[in-house]
């Protein structure tokens, strides 16, 4: 089955192709990265047709486990990114989702419907429950649509959860992981050797990302904003092709290491940190680049520290998640933002969220207030998940923000 | 046409060079232009057409005719406003700067003490904090989600009351008991205005109520960034006396008088950015790194 694409989605893909062929024409590594992006969903569909186990998966912690079972995860976020207005309309009309529902959920649910109609090979969905009401609604709708939907609880580490309480949380999470494995493979028994290998792979990739982020400080404009967004998104799911994603990172490290330090670029760049979801309206990234902004910090996929390779891999998976910036309370991410501000000398923060996400808007407000008081200005952007060019007002705000910092 | 000396804050007059520069502010409803040449300031205004470049060319022609300056004598053009991205002026050096920076810079040159700006345009409203030493933006907030608090909303209401936009503002000044208008949504406002009319509320009181409701939205924006005097009101709606009154009342602070119609503040700011840019070579021009966006 080929991807169903509306004309807007084609435009979105054209944007990626342009970034690959024109903007990053000098970088074979980034070109390879964008090939992975473009082919991700289609190739996963083909793998499904060829008898491979493929699932829609929206839970970042589960990715190493899914790979360890030989299955391919397709992140819903990437599906939403190539969806068009038609998908949104289906969610609003066919599923009667209120217009103000999170645009990511509407885009994804509408896409699932369209794909099912077209005979998609991927019929199983793994999501998380209790965190997000709009997705809870989507799960119910998708079950009725005939999808095999499994959701696991979000394990939330509140600030101050230590000692015995923390250990209980780890145990609870380990159980969750086993239950998910049962849904995925039919058994609670996890192939520990395989999972260990995946954890080792993940550690390797995170180290590579750290190297890339460090090297970018000397070459802030080599990987443009859209490229860095995809590079870091890929760290979660590897676009269904772990070996090829590894090659991308290896060759990018090589490319960056061979470059002479560019003093002029370093002085010209306005170092920025992006927090929150990754933007869908790709024009936002262009606007940042054109205004001289450089996204040198990106707080979404955790890559700052490794998984523990010396303990039981299931436990390692649980502990990594509970100790990372995605552990729950936004305070963990705030610490990472603070570290990055110091490291890159950030002049401003871009706080990005999706229209209709109440969690996101509260967190953004908290960050704004906190960092404002520390003298770091921020801009709060609310984007939609559907494709298409961003509104002129959003672009004006980004430009004005960067003008203000320059 | 006016002398700079009559308009620009005397503290900042000395920063002007002899370069001929132009600022073009292409708003969603009207295009405004300012040309600076030989100690004089020229202005032009025209409704924004479908094609921004045509609107820009028309403004430029008018400015050149008025000032009798030759096109080739223009040292630099800065474009701003909603339609800025599409601009191209062939051989004349040009760049774009956002209207937020331009309104700040323009207002600063009209009153060097200004620290806060309320800018209400056709499509959005903004509150901006300005650094009084440089005219640069320190912080800004923009309401761009819907018509609430914008010129578009006032225009819609004027239409419902069979008034022009100018009449709406003037009408509001004669209100004795401003109506309580809760809605800010153009869709709901229609039924609210109709029911107020049905209840026999006068057009003046409805108009005043509408201005107060709009000003409340703007006050929320201003509160967010903190109001510090002096305060300037710029943008297309700044000509509306009903809005000025409502804002002063709600903000509890007078709006500073300046010597240029502040509908031109953005275009003036753009012309000033053009002055700063003209004296440097393109390779030095990294102040906003916004060169050559075409
Ligand atoms: S962005 Fe917010 S509302 Fe949307 S899916 Fe994520 S958590 Fe849910």
Short mmCIF file of C-alpha atoms in Angstrom, two decimals, chain A residues 267-268 270 287 289-293 355 365 368 372 377-380 382 391-406, chain B residues 81-82 84-85 96-102 123-124 126 129 136-145 152 224 286-291 293:
data_model
loop_
_atom_site.label_atom_id
_atom_site.label_comp_id
_atom_site.label_asym_id
_atom_site.label_seq_id
_atom_site.Cartn_x
_atom_site.Cartn_y
_atom_site.Cartn_z
CA UNK A 267 29.69 34.86 16.49
CA UNK A 268 26.70 35.35 14.23
CA UNK A 270 21.95 33.31 18.26
CA UNK A 287 12.02 31.22 9.97
CA UNK A 289 17.28 29.73 10.32
CA UNK A 290 16.59 32.81 8.19
CA UNK A 291 16.62 35.06 11.22
CA UNK A 292 20.02 33.76 12.33
CA UNK A 293 18.80 31.57 15.19
CA UNK A 355 -2.98 23.63 19.95
CA UNK A 365 3.56 28.92 31.40
CA UNK A 368 8.11 31.05 30.93
CA UNK A 372 11.88 34.97 32.72
CA UNK A 377 13.41 35.33 27.51
CA UNK A 378 11.14 32.85 25.84
CA UNK A 379 8.55 32.68 23.13
CA UNK A 380 5.49 30.55 23.49
CA UNK A 382 1.25 26.98 19.72
CA UNK A 391 0.43 31.45 9.94
CA UNK A 392 2.10 34.76 9.17
CA UNK A 393 1.62 35.78 12.77
CA UNK A 394 3.66 32.85 14.09
CA UNK A 395 6.47 33.71 11.71
CA UNK A 396 6.33 37.35 12.75
CA UNK A 397 6.60 36.36 16.37
CA UNK A 398 9.60 34.14 15.75
CA UNK A 399 11.40 36.80 13.73
CA UNK A 400 10.61 39.50 16.23
CA UNK A 401 11.85 37.27 19.04
CA UNK A 402 15.16 36.67 17.33
CA UNK A 403 15.46 40.36 16.41
CA UNK A 404 14.94 41.11 20.06
CA UNK A 405 17.81 38.80 21.03
CA UNK A 406 20.22 39.96 18.37
CA UNK B 81 4.26 44.44 8.25
CA UNK B 82 2.21 41.48 7.20
CA UNK B 84 6.87 42.38 4.03
CA UNK B 85 8.08 38.99 2.90
CA UNK B 96 12.88 43.24 6.07
CA UNK B 97 12.36 43.74 9.77
CA UNK B 98 9.27 42.69 11.69
CA UNK B 99 6.61 45.25 12.52
CA UNK B 100 7.20 44.59 16.21
CA UNK B 101 10.74 45.92 16.03
CA UNK B 102 9.66 48.72 13.69
CA UNK B 123 -5.52 41.54 12.37
CA UNK B 124 -3.76 41.47 15.71
CA UNK B 126 0.39 43.67 20.56
CA UNK B 129 8.21 46.88 25.95
CA UNK B 136 14.96 47.85 20.80
CA UNK B 137 12.26 45.45 21.90
CA UNK B 138 12.72 43.98 25.38
CA UNK B 139 9.56 41.93 25.45
CA UNK B 140 6.40 41.63 23.45
CA UNK B 141 3.17 39.75 23.42
CA UNK B 142 0.83 39.34 20.54
CA UNK B 143 -2.79 38.36 20.35
CA UNK B 144 -3.14 36.62 17.05
CA UNK B 145 -5.58 33.84 17.74
CA UNK B 152 -11.26 43.54 12.56
CA UNK B 224 1.36 40.44 31.03
CA UNK B 286 24.08 41.28 10.82
CA UNK B 287 21.95 43.19 13.26
CA UNK B 288 18.96 41.07 12.50
CA UNK B 289 20.50 38.71 10.00
CA UNK B 290 17.32 39.23 8.06
CA UNK B 291 18.88 40.18 4.81
CA UNK B 293 14.88 36.71 2.55
#
